[in-house]
Structure formats: C-alpha cells, structure tokens
mmCIF file of C-alpha atoms in Angstrom:
data_model
loop_
_atom_site.group_PDB
_atom_site.id
_atom_site.type_symbol
_atom_site.label_atom_id
_atom_site.label_comp_id
_atom_site.label_asym_id
_atom_site.label_seq_id
_atom_site.Cartn_x
_atom_site.Cartn_y
_atom_site.Cartn_z
ATOM 1 C CA UNK A 18 42.037 37.760 -73.838
ATOM 2 C CA UNK A 19 38.405 36.788 -73.327
ATOM 3 C CA UNK A 20 38.590 33.822 -75.755
ATOM 4 C CA UNK A 21 41.667 32.486 -73.994
ATOM 5 C CA UNK A 22 39.931 32.480 -70.600
ATOM 6 C CA UNK A 23 36.840 30.785 -72.030
ATOM 7 C CA UNK A 24 38.976 28.124 -73.720
ATOM 8 C CA UNK A 25 40.774 27.367 -70.445
ATOM 9 C CA UNK A 26 37.467 27.070 -68.605
ATOM 10 C CA UNK A 27 36.031 24.684 -71.188
ATOM 11 C CA UNK A 28 39.233 22.629 -71.177
ATOM 12 C CA UNK A 29 39.315 22.427 -67.365
ATOM 13 C CA UNK A 30 35.649 21.339 -67.253
ATOM 14 C CA UNK A 31 36.315 18.653 -69.873
ATOM 15 C CA UNK A 32 39.337 17.295 -67.981
ATOM 16 C CA UNK A 33 37.391 17.245 -64.720
ATOM 17 C CA UNK A 34 34.429 15.319 -66.136
ATOM 18 C CA UNK A 35 36.653 12.772 -67.907
ATOM 19 C CA UNK A 36 38.939 12.093 -64.941
ATOM 20 C CA UNK A 37 39.252 8.360 -64.283
ATOM 21 C CA UNK A 38 38.978 6.773 -60.866
ATOM 22 C CA UNK A 39 39.403 3.255 -59.570
ATOM 23 C CA UNK A 40 36.161 1.630 -58.519
ATOM 24 C CA UNK A 41 36.179 0.552 -54.860
ATOM 25 C CA UNK A 42 35.220 -3.160 -54.717
ATOM 26 C CA UNK A 43 31.845 -3.893 -53.121
ATOM 27 C CA UNK A 44 29.330 -6.752 -52.895
ATOM 28 C CA UNK A 45 26.691 -4.467 -54.444
ATOM 29 C CA UNK A 46 26.411 -3.657 -58.151
ATOM 30 C CA UNK A 47 28.019 -0.251 -58.831
ATOM 31 C CA UNK A 48 27.760 1.789 -62.014
ATOM 32 C CA UNK A 49 31.062 1.990 -63.916
ATOM 33 C CA UNK A 50 31.628 5.341 -65.604
ATOM 34 C CA UNK A 51 33.698 5.983 -68.704
ATOM 35 C CA UNK A 52 37.470 5.761 -68.030
ATOM 36 C CA UNK A 53 36.971 4.115 -64.590
ATOM 37 C CA UNK A 54 39.359 1.286 -63.784
ATOM 38 C CA UNK A 55 38.395 -1.976 -62.085
ATOM 39 C CA UNK A 56 40.500 -4.216 -59.869
ATOM 40 C CA UNK A 57 40.942 -7.793 -61.050
ATOM 41 C CA UNK A 58 38.378 -10.432 -60.141
ATOM 42 C CA UNK A 59 35.181 -8.387 -60.367
ATOM 43 C CA UNK A 60 31.976 -9.426 -62.130
ATOM 44 C CA UNK A 61 30.981 -6.981 -64.858
ATOM 45 C CA UNK A 62 27.597 -6.721 -66.560
ATOM 46 C CA UNK A 63 26.458 -4.468 -69.413
ATOM 47 C CA UNK A 64 22.902 -3.335 -70.043
ATOM 48 C CA UNK A 65 22.663 -3.788 -73.819
ATOM 49 C CA UNK A 66 19.697 -1.432 -74.147
ATOM 50 C CA UNK A 67 21.406 1.539 -72.416
ATOM 51 C CA UNK A 68 25.107 0.646 -72.618
ATOM 52 C CA UNK A 69 25.518 1.131 -68.851
ATOM 53 C CA UNK A 70 28.212 -0.990 -67.203
ATOM 54 C CA UNK A 71 27.994 -2.344 -63.649
ATOM 55 C CA UNK A 72 30.546 -4.204 -61.487
ATOM 56 C CA UNK A 73 30.749 -5.980 -58.128
ATOM 57 C CA UNK A 74 33.002 -8.390 -56.236
ATOM 58 C CA UNK A 75 32.737 -12.005 -57.380
ATOM 59 C CA UNK A 76 31.041 -14.056 -54.645
ATOM 60 C CA UNK A 77 32.112 -17.602 -53.810
ATOM 61 C CA UNK A 78 28.492 -18.838 -53.675
ATOM 62 C CA UNK A 79 27.685 -17.665 -57.227
ATOM 63 C CA UNK A 80 28.243 -19.747 -60.332
ATOM 64 C CA UNK A 81 31.544 -18.566 -61.797
ATOM 65 C CA UNK A 82 31.547 -20.935 -64.777
ATOM 66 C CA UNK A 83 28.698 -19.552 -66.878
ATOM 67 C CA UNK A 84 29.934 -15.995 -67.380
ATOM 68 C CA UNK A 85 26.390 -15.014 -68.407
ATOM 69 C CA UNK A 86 23.654 -13.732 -66.130
ATOM 70 C CA UNK A 87 20.090 -13.558 -67.428
ATOM 71 C CA UNK A 88 17.565 -11.356 -65.665
ATOM 72 C CA UNK A 89 13.844 -11.090 -66.409
ATOM 73 C CA UNK A 90 12.609 -7.549 -66.971
#
C-alpha cells in the first residue's frame, strides 16, 4: 500500500510540473518554459549558452526582415 501512495504522489508532482500553458502575449520579453505554447506572430529568442527561450509580441517599429538579433554581453 505504501509504495502505491508514493508512486501516485510522484506521478502527480511530475504531471503538475510538466503542465503546459499558453504564454500571454506582451511587449516585454517573457521566459518560455518547456511545453508552453505561443500564439502566432511572436518574436522568439534563445540564449545559446543556457538554452533559455524568451518571447514577446512583434513590434511594428522593429526590423522584421533580419530574423536575427545580436546583443553585446
């Protein structure tokens, strides 16, 4: 009985932490977590050193043709 309860607890914690959500669009960069979904038309950037993903609403005054953003560290 005890093993069954522990297994359920571990399973429920795993499901909770992996639950996906839809990112709410914003003009500010927001961290995108694993399994999150993004609405169409958002800019996405990835930090290649950490693997973190960030997204925000595409602005009309930004260059939409390059697709690449370079930032000095």
